[in-house]
Short mmCIF file of C-alpha atoms and ligand atoms in Angstrom, two decimals:
data_model
loop_
_atom_site.label_atom_id
_atom_site.label_comp_id
_atom_site.label_asym_id
_atom_site.label_seq_id
_atom_site.Cartn_x
_atom_site.Cartn_y
_atom_site.Cartn_z
CA MET A 1 -4.58 -14.66 -43.54
CA PRO A 2 -2.98 -18.35 -42.35
CA GLY A 3 -5.82 -20.27 -42.15
CA VAL A 4 -6.13 -23.12 -40.24
CA ARG A 5 -5.74 -27.07 -40.01
CA ILE A 6 -9.15 -28.29 -39.83
CA CYS A 7 -10.89 -32.01 -39.50
CA PRO A 8 -12.03 -33.30 -43.08
CA GLY A 9 -14.39 -35.05 -40.77
CA CYS A 10 -16.32 -32.80 -38.87
CA GLY A 11 -14.47 -29.16 -39.67
CA ILE A 12 -13.04 -28.22 -36.40
CA ILE A 13 -9.60 -27.26 -35.57
CA ALA A 14 -7.35 -29.76 -35.81
CA PRO A 15 -4.30 -29.10 -33.46
CA LEU A 16 -1.10 -29.43 -34.37
CA ALA A 17 -0.12 -32.25 -31.58
CA ARG A 18 -2.96 -34.01 -32.12
CA THR A 19 -3.29 -36.41 -35.67
CA SER A 20 -7.00 -37.42 -35.87
CA CYS A 21 -9.89 -35.59 -34.49
CA ASN A 22 -11.23 -36.51 -30.77
CA VAL A 23 -15.20 -34.75 -31.50
CA CYS A 24 -15.64 -37.46 -34.85
CA SER A 25 -12.65 -39.43 -34.64
CA ALA A 26 -11.44 -38.79 -38.21
CA PRO A 27 -8.02 -39.10 -38.41
CA PHE A 28 -6.33 -35.46 -40.09
CA GLY A 29 -4.69 -37.77 -42.93
CA PRO A 30 -1.51 -36.54 -44.49
CA GLN A 31 -2.32 -33.74 -46.56
CA PRO A 32 -3.84 -31.48 -44.01
CA THR A 33 -7.12 -29.59 -45.02
CA VAL A 34 -6.58 -25.86 -44.41
CA ALA A 35 -9.56 -23.29 -44.22
CA ALA A 36 -10.00 -19.85 -43.57
CA GLY A 37 -12.26 -19.95 -40.24
CA ARG A 38 -13.96 -17.00 -41.36
CA ALA A 39 -16.32 -15.74 -43.52
CA GLY A 40 -15.05 -12.13 -44.78
CA ALA A 41 -14.74 -10.57 -41.22
CA ALA A 42 -16.87 -12.68 -38.87
CA VAL A 43 -15.04 -15.90 -37.23
CA LEU A 44 -16.85 -19.34 -37.64
CA ALA A 45 -17.07 -20.93 -34.26
CA CYS A 46 -18.30 -24.87 -33.93
CA ILE A 47 -21.26 -26.26 -31.25
CA HIS A 48 -20.63 -29.56 -31.32
CA ALA A 49 -22.69 -29.80 -28.09
CA ALA A 50 -25.73 -27.72 -26.71
CA ASP A 51 -27.67 -28.91 -23.86
CA PHE A 52 -29.61 -28.17 -20.54
CA THR A 53 -31.32 -29.33 -17.35
CA CYS A 54 -34.65 -30.21 -17.83
CA LYS A 55 -36.85 -28.91 -15.08
CA ALA A 56 -39.17 -31.53 -15.53
CA CYS A 57 -36.86 -34.88 -16.48
CA GLY A 58 -33.65 -33.47 -15.62
CA ILE A 59 -31.89 -35.08 -18.34
CA ARG A 60 -29.75 -32.86 -19.79
CA SER A 61 -31.86 -32.09 -23.07
CA PRO A 62 -29.91 -31.41 -26.62
CA LEU A 63 -30.67 -27.85 -27.96
CA ALA A 64 -30.10 -28.01 -32.10
CA THR A 65 -30.03 -24.32 -32.73
CA VAL A 66 -29.84 -20.57 -31.13
CA ASP A 67 -33.21 -20.01 -30.04
CA ALA A 68 -33.46 -17.27 -28.38
CA HIS A 69 -37.78 -16.99 -27.56
CA GLY A 70 -37.72 -17.41 -24.07
CA GLU A 71 -38.92 -21.14 -24.52
CA ALA A 72 -36.80 -24.55 -24.54
CA GLU A 73 -38.97 -28.20 -25.12
CA CYS A 74 -37.55 -31.01 -23.23
CA MET A 75 -36.12 -34.19 -25.71
CA GLY A 76 -36.50 -36.34 -23.24
CA CYS A 77 -40.54 -35.54 -21.92
CA GLY A 78 -41.72 -32.56 -24.59
CA LEU A 79 -41.89 -30.28 -21.67
CA ARG A 80 -41.53 -26.46 -22.84
CA GLN A 81 -40.39 -24.59 -19.98
CA ALA A 82 -39.06 -21.27 -19.95
CA PHE A 83 -35.52 -20.60 -20.97
CA ASP A 84 -34.04 -16.91 -20.00
CA VAL A 85 -32.21 -15.75 -23.00
CA VAL A 86 -29.95 -14.09 -21.20
CA GLN A 87 -27.66 -17.90 -21.22
CA TRP A 88 -27.17 -17.33 -25.22
CA THR A 89 -25.55 -14.24 -24.79
CA ASP A 90 -22.92 -15.88 -22.68
CA ALA A 91 -23.22 -18.94 -24.13
CA LEU A 92 -22.21 -17.02 -27.79
CA GLY A 93 -20.04 -14.56 -26.28
CA PHE A 94 -17.61 -17.42 -24.65
CA ALA A 95 -18.11 -19.20 -28.63
CA HIS A 96 -17.25 -15.67 -29.95
CA GLY A 97 -13.83 -15.49 -27.75
CA VAL A 98 -12.82 -19.54 -28.14
CA GLY A 99 -13.17 -18.17 -32.17
CA ASP A 100 -11.43 -15.26 -32.12
CA LEU A 101 -8.46 -15.77 -29.36
CA SER A 102 -7.20 -19.81 -30.22
CA GLY A 103 -4.55 -20.39 -31.73
CA PRO A 104 -2.15 -21.97 -33.71
CA SER A 105 -1.52 -18.64 -34.62
CA LEU A 106 -1.53 -16.20 -32.17
CA ASP A 107 -1.38 -12.44 -32.28
CA PRO A 108 0.05 -11.03 -28.58
CA ILE A 109 -3.41 -10.74 -27.58
CA GLY A 110 -4.67 -14.00 -28.19
CA ALA A 111 -1.15 -15.38 -27.08
CA ARG A 112 -2.41 -14.04 -23.34
CA SER A 113 -5.80 -15.83 -23.64
CA ARG A 114 -6.94 -18.76 -22.02
CA HIS A 115 -7.63 -20.44 -24.90
CA ALA A 116 -4.51 -20.37 -26.73
CA LYS A 117 -3.79 -23.92 -26.62
CA ILE A 118 -6.50 -24.57 -28.41
CA GLY A 119 -5.11 -25.63 -32.37
CA VAL A 120 -2.44 -26.89 -30.59
CA GLU A 121 -2.98 -29.13 -27.87
CA LEU A 122 -6.36 -28.74 -27.35
CA THR A 123 -9.62 -28.97 -30.07
CA SER A 124 -12.72 -27.76 -27.66
CA SER A 125 -13.58 -25.30 -24.85
CA THR A 126 -16.91 -26.46 -22.54
CA LYS A 127 -18.78 -23.72 -20.62
CA THR A 128 -21.38 -24.66 -18.33
CA GLN A 129 -23.58 -22.45 -17.18
CA ASN A 130 -24.99 -23.42 -13.31
CA ALA A 131 -26.80 -20.36 -11.72
CA MET A 132 -30.32 -20.20 -9.62
CA ILE A 133 -32.08 -17.20 -10.33
CA MET A 134 -34.44 -15.49 -7.74
CA ASP A 135 -36.51 -12.95 -8.88
CA GLY A 136 -40.48 -11.57 -9.13
CA GLN A 137 -40.45 -13.82 -11.73
CA GLY A 138 -40.22 -16.90 -9.67
CA THR A 139 -36.85 -19.38 -9.44
CA ARG A 140 -35.53 -20.40 -12.72
CA THR A 141 -32.44 -22.35 -13.31
CA HIS A 142 -29.27 -21.41 -15.72
CA SER A 143 -27.87 -24.73 -16.82
CA LEU A 144 -26.76 -24.26 -20.77
CA ARG A 145 -23.54 -26.38 -21.29
CA THR A 146 -21.63 -25.66 -24.45
CA SER A 147 -18.86 -27.64 -26.13
CA VAL A 148 -17.11 -24.79 -29.27
CA SER A 149 -14.81 -25.24 -30.89
CA PRO A 150 -12.96 -22.71 -33.64
CA GLY A 151 -12.39 -24.26 -37.14
CA HIS A 152 -14.81 -24.12 -41.08
CA PRO A 153 -18.09 -25.85 -42.33
CA VAL A 154 -16.51 -28.89 -44.75
CA CYS A 155 -19.07 -30.18 -47.71
CA LYS A 156 -20.00 -34.12 -45.54
CA THR A 157 -19.94 -35.39 -49.14
CA CYS A 158 -16.09 -34.29 -50.70
CA HIS A 159 -14.46 -32.98 -46.97
CA VAL A 160 -13.57 -30.15 -47.89
CA PRO A 161 -13.88 -26.76 -46.66
CA LEU A 162 -16.81 -25.19 -47.94
CA ASP A 163 -17.47 -21.23 -49.28
CA VAL A 164 -19.36 -19.38 -46.50
CA TRP A 165 -20.87 -15.85 -47.28
CA LEU A 166 -23.38 -13.48 -45.98
CA GLU A 167 -26.67 -12.10 -47.77
CA GLY A 168 -27.92 -9.84 -45.76
CA GLU A 169 -29.33 -11.76 -42.58
CA THR A 170 -29.22 -14.84 -44.72
CA THR A 171 -25.96 -16.99 -44.33
CA LYS A 172 -25.66 -19.47 -48.07
CA THR A 173 -22.66 -22.42 -48.13
CA ARG A 174 -21.51 -24.05 -50.80
CA CYS A 175 -19.19 -26.71 -51.82
CA ALA A 176 -17.02 -26.05 -54.41
CA ARG A 177 -16.39 -29.73 -55.72
CA CYS A 178 -20.28 -31.09 -55.87
CA ASN A 179 -21.76 -27.76 -55.96
CA ASP A 180 -24.17 -28.69 -53.04
CA ALA A 181 -25.46 -25.17 -51.67
CA ALA A 182 -27.53 -24.30 -48.70
CA SER A 183 -29.37 -20.79 -47.46
CA TYR A 184 -30.16 -20.12 -43.67
CA GLY A 185 -31.59 -17.46 -42.07
CA LEU A 186 -30.28 -15.66 -38.21
CA PRO A 187 -33.30 -16.87 -36.24
CA PRO A 188 -35.46 -14.23 -34.93
CA ASN A 189 -34.37 -12.74 -31.91
CA ALA A 190 -31.03 -13.91 -32.28
CA ARG A 191 -29.50 -10.63 -32.85
CA GLY A 192 -31.42 -9.36 -29.85
CA ALA A 193 -29.62 -12.17 -27.13
CA TYR A 194 -26.04 -11.58 -28.87
CA PRO A 195 -25.99 -8.71 -31.37
CA ALA A 196 -22.25 -9.46 -33.29
CA LEU A 197 -24.62 -12.73 -33.85
CA VAL A 198 -24.78 -12.78 -37.73
CA GLY A 199 -25.38 -16.17 -39.07
CA VAL A 200 -26.22 -19.66 -37.52
CA LEU A 201 -25.60 -22.49 -40.00
CA SER A 202 -27.54 -25.16 -38.65
CA ASN A 203 -30.12 -27.58 -40.29
CA GLU A 204 -33.20 -25.78 -38.07
CA GLN A 205 -32.29 -22.35 -40.20
CA ARG A 206 -32.39 -23.93 -43.64
CA THR A 207 -34.61 -22.00 -45.52
CA ASP A 208 -34.03 -23.40 -49.07
CA ARG A 209 -35.65 -26.80 -47.78
CA ALA A 210 -40.24 -27.34 -47.59
CA VAL A 211 -40.54 -28.65 -44.11
CA ALA A 212 -42.00 -31.99 -43.92
CA ARG A 213 -45.35 -31.99 -41.85
CA LEU A 214 -47.59 -34.06 -39.06
CA GLY A 215 -50.08 -35.83 -40.99
CA ARG A 216 -51.92 -39.75 -41.65
CA THR A 217 -50.75 -42.11 -43.97
CA GLN A 218 -52.79 -43.64 -46.21
CA ALA A 219 -52.59 -46.58 -43.43
CA GLY A 220 -54.26 -44.28 -41.16
CA VAL A 221 -51.04 -43.45 -39.24
CA GLU A 222 -50.19 -39.96 -37.75
CA SER A 223 -46.67 -39.99 -39.24
CA ILE A 224 -44.67 -36.91 -40.24
CA VAL A 225 -45.15 -36.54 -44.61
CA CYS A 226 -44.20 -35.24 -46.95
CA PRO A 227 -45.70 -31.70 -47.62
CA GLN A 228 -45.10 -32.60 -51.29
CA CYS A 229 -46.81 -35.95 -52.03
CA GLY A 230 -47.81 -36.73 -48.51
CA ALA A 231 -45.61 -39.83 -48.27
CA GLY A 232 -44.70 -40.91 -44.83
CA LEU A 233 -41.24 -40.42 -44.25
CA GLY A 234 -39.42 -42.13 -41.56
CA ALA A 235 -38.43 -39.61 -38.60
CA GLY A 236 -34.12 -40.05 -37.71
CA GLY A 237 -32.88 -38.48 -35.04
CA GLY A 238 -33.33 -34.87 -34.46
CA SER A 239 -33.15 -32.98 -36.77
CA GLU A 240 -32.62 -34.38 -40.30
CA LEU A 241 -32.12 -33.99 -43.61
CA ALA A 242 -34.43 -36.54 -45.12
CA LYS A 243 -35.49 -37.28 -48.50
CA CYS A 244 -38.84 -37.94 -49.97
CA THR A 245 -38.43 -41.88 -51.22
CA TYR A 246 -41.52 -40.86 -53.44
CA CYS A 247 -41.32 -37.99 -54.90
CA GLY A 248 -37.64 -36.75 -54.40
CA LEU A 249 -38.27 -33.85 -52.30
CA ALA A 250 -35.49 -32.94 -50.78
CA VAL A 251 -36.85 -32.19 -46.49
CA ARG A 252 -36.05 -30.85 -43.26
CA ILE A 253 -37.93 -32.37 -40.53
CA PRO A 254 -38.10 -30.03 -37.36
CA GLY A 255 -36.46 -31.38 -34.31
CA THR A 256 -40.26 -31.04 -31.77
CA LEU A 257 -41.77 -33.41 -35.00
CA ALA A 258 -39.11 -35.49 -34.46
CA ARG A 259 -38.85 -35.93 -31.17
CA GLN A 260 -42.82 -36.67 -31.33
CA GLN A 261 -42.42 -39.64 -33.64
CA ARG A 262 -39.58 -41.62 -31.48
CA ARG A 263 -39.47 -42.96 -27.98
CA GLY A 264 -36.13 -43.95 -25.94
CA ALA A 265 -32.71 -41.64 -25.22
CA PRO A 266 -33.51 -37.70 -26.71
CA PRO A 267 -31.28 -37.61 -30.41
CA LYS A 268 -27.59 -36.77 -30.47
CA MET A 269 -27.86 -33.09 -32.19
CA ASP A 270 -26.22 -32.28 -35.35
CA PRO A 271 -23.36 -29.70 -34.95
CA PHE A 272 -24.03 -26.07 -35.44
CA TRP A 273 -22.28 -23.36 -36.80
CA VAL A 274 -22.01 -19.61 -35.54
CA LEU A 275 -20.92 -16.70 -37.29
CA LEU A 276 -19.44 -14.03 -35.49
CA ASP A 277 -18.74 -10.40 -35.88
CA GLY A 278 -15.59 -7.99 -34.66
CA PRO A 279 -13.49 -8.85 -31.72
CA SER A 280 -15.19 -10.65 -29.29
CA PRO A 281 -16.13 -9.31 -25.55
CA ALA A 282 -13.04 -10.88 -24.42
CA ARG A 283 -10.40 -9.68 -27.05
CA GLN A 284 -11.89 -6.48 -25.62
CA ARG A 285 -11.38 -7.26 -21.76
CA LEU A 286 -7.45 -8.50 -22.57
CA ALA A 287 -6.60 -5.68 -24.71
CA ARG A 288 -8.05 -2.86 -21.74
CA GLY A 289 -5.15 -5.91 -19.52
CA LYS A 290 -8.03 -7.01 -17.71
CA SER A 291 -9.01 -10.47 -17.18
CA GLU A 292 -10.73 -12.45 -20.19
CA ASP A 293 -13.71 -13.59 -18.80
CA ALA A 294 -15.64 -11.00 -16.58
CA ASP A 295 -17.07 -13.54 -14.47
CA ASP A 296 -13.34 -15.01 -13.60
CA ASP A 297 -12.29 -11.39 -12.72
CA ASP A 298 -9.83 -12.39 -9.38
CA ASP A 299 -8.46 -16.14 -11.63
CA ASP A 300 -4.65 -16.42 -9.93
CA GLU A 301 -3.26 -17.68 -13.00
CA GLU A 302 -4.61 -14.75 -14.86
CA GLN A 303 -3.61 -12.25 -12.93
CA ARG A 304 -0.41 -12.97 -13.03
CA VAL A 305 -0.04 -13.65 -17.03
CA LEU A 306 -1.31 -10.45 -17.23
CA ALA A 307 0.94 -8.98 -14.99
CA LEU A 308 3.61 -10.16 -17.70
CA VAL A 309 2.79 -8.36 -20.29
CA PRO A 310 2.82 -4.96 -20.85
CA PRO A 311 -0.20 -2.93 -21.03
CA VAL A 312 -1.37 -2.31 -24.67
CA HIS A 313 -0.82 1.32 -25.44
CA GLY A 314 -3.58 3.29 -27.03
CA ALA A 315 -6.11 1.21 -24.51
CA PRO A 316 -9.08 2.97 -22.99
CA PRO A 317 -8.19 3.25 -18.96
CA ALA A 318 -9.75 -0.07 -17.33
CA TRP A 319 -12.54 1.69 -15.39
CA GLY A 320 -14.11 5.32 -16.53
CA HIS A 321 -16.24 5.65 -14.39
CA ALA A 322 -17.82 9.48 -13.86
CA PRO A 323 -18.90 10.89 -10.51
CA MET A 324 -21.42 9.95 -8.73
CA PRO A 325 -24.13 12.55 -8.80
CA PRO A 326 -25.98 13.80 -5.91
CA LYS A 327 -28.14 11.59 -4.52
CA ALA A 328 -31.95 13.19 -4.82
CA SER A 329 -33.72 12.32 -1.58
CA GLY A 330 -36.83 11.92 -2.90
CA ALA A 331 -35.92 9.37 -5.75
CA THR A 332 -34.40 7.50 -2.70
CA LYS A 333 -38.18 7.70 -0.51
CA LEU A 334 -39.46 6.51 -3.47
CA ALA A 335 -37.00 3.41 -4.18
CA ILE A 336 -37.09 2.46 -0.46
CA VAL A 337 -40.74 2.18 -0.99
CA PHE A 338 -40.79 0.35 -4.32
CA ALA A 339 -38.42 -2.33 -2.58
CA ILE A 340 -40.44 -2.38 0.95
CA LEU A 341 -43.30 -3.21 -1.88
CA GLY A 342 -41.25 -5.48 -3.91
CA LEU A 343 -40.35 -7.74 -0.82
CA PHE A 344 -44.13 -7.83 0.30
CA LEU A 345 -44.92 -8.89 -2.95
CA LEU A 346 -42.46 -11.99 -3.11
CA GLY A 347 -43.86 -12.68 0.25
CA GLY A 348 -41.37 -13.70 2.26
CA THR A 349 -38.96 -15.49 -0.83
CA ALA A 350 -35.62 -14.10 -0.98
CA ALA A 351 -34.70 -12.10 -3.25
CA GLY A 352 -31.24 -13.30 -4.89
CA ILE A 353 -29.16 -14.26 -7.24
CA ALA A 354 -26.75 -17.27 -7.32
CA VAL A 355 -24.03 -17.88 -9.86
CA TRP A 356 -21.63 -20.52 -10.56
CA MET A 357 -19.99 -20.89 -13.83
CA ASN A 358 -17.31 -23.19 -15.23
CA MET A 359 -15.40 -24.03 -17.92
CA GLU A 360 -13.00 -26.88 -19.08
CA GLU A 361 -10.59 -26.97 -22.02
CA ASP A 362 -9.77 -30.81 -23.05
CA GLU A 363 -6.73 -32.74 -22.59
CA PRO A 364 -4.09 -32.60 -24.43
CA PRO A 365 -3.05 -36.27 -25.93
CA PRO A 366 -0.92 -38.50 -23.65
CA PRO A 367 2.54 -37.19 -24.18
CA ALA A 368 4.58 -39.94 -26.03
CA ALA A 369 2.44 -42.70 -24.87
CA PRO A 370 0.87 -45.84 -26.38
CA PRO A 371 -2.12 -45.12 -27.68
CA ARG A 372 -5.34 -45.62 -25.44
CA ALA A 373 -8.55 -44.94 -24.31
CA ARG A 374 -8.81 -42.13 -22.01
CA GLY A 375 -12.13 -43.13 -20.68
CA ARG A 376 -13.64 -39.58 -20.63
CA LYS A 377 -17.28 -39.86 -21.01
ZN1 ZN B 401 -13.79 -33.81 -36.23
ZN1 ZN B 402 -37.28 -33.36 -19.57
ZN1 ZN B 403 -19.19 -31.46 -51.41
ZN1 ZN B 404 -42.47 -36.24 -51.58
#
């Protein structure tokens, strides 16, 4: 296993053509940091931005973890709103492909991927979901945007790659230099959204920290307090790990509590890592000679690239449909009745699904020009 060159500041991949990180700005330094980018057979991917559009206030609200219980809370206005879990299915499939198929050391399948330039010139890829769903449950939008990079988490103090391993459904990390350790549980329902998800390394998933609660300080002010001694804790932005200044207990402040104590712009969430097991769906599609993105089957450039590559031997046929069984006329009639009933129940609302998706890789560094700000924000 050759390993990947990573940024010592944030742990995401350090492209060979760059000398500093375009996400955290840390210089890569003369001695590159190299890490496995995997834990056992599972690949690590960093989700360094995740947000959705609030249906009430319209801001893009950040998300601190893979939350698959069907709701999300806006960090701007506090509204809890429906959040279709299938958005995480798409986002994690995308993250899996980025982790599994990016450079710089590529096998023949990875070399055909749209992510092949990550690790060489590029750092990350962003997918923005933009779909309006209209069905019997009403109208919802899918707006989850995720920016993903391969890499390996590093110790925030020592900047060396962490040891990462799985113990059942718990992911554990440890810094070999300072011995700082952490345990993370899988979010409930997360595997239902994406079965290959085996770990989520986000502050919200820490299982080895006491959780701060809302209480009253001695002065009678409602505030986030230490669960051990009741002293008030300063609320950081978003989900934060804090230490009680009175009793020294290390605590975690849940993102929702932190939001209630805060005014102004939504907090910047810490990046989190996901552990994804096995070959990505994109790799499986490429291995069958198809475009790696199921939503993107008529992408011209992709088709052109695929045409140059001979099909992989032993791959299953691209289409394996069994012949359609003869239609039972009774079942058909029943289906028509239900369809008419459905239209009646919808009360004239058009039923349909509109899907539009957008993926963009970050820009390569300017060729041999003097460094200057590129003004992308
Ligand atoms: Zn970085
Ligand atoms: Zn809002
Ligand atoms: Zn350390
Ligand atoms: Zn305390």
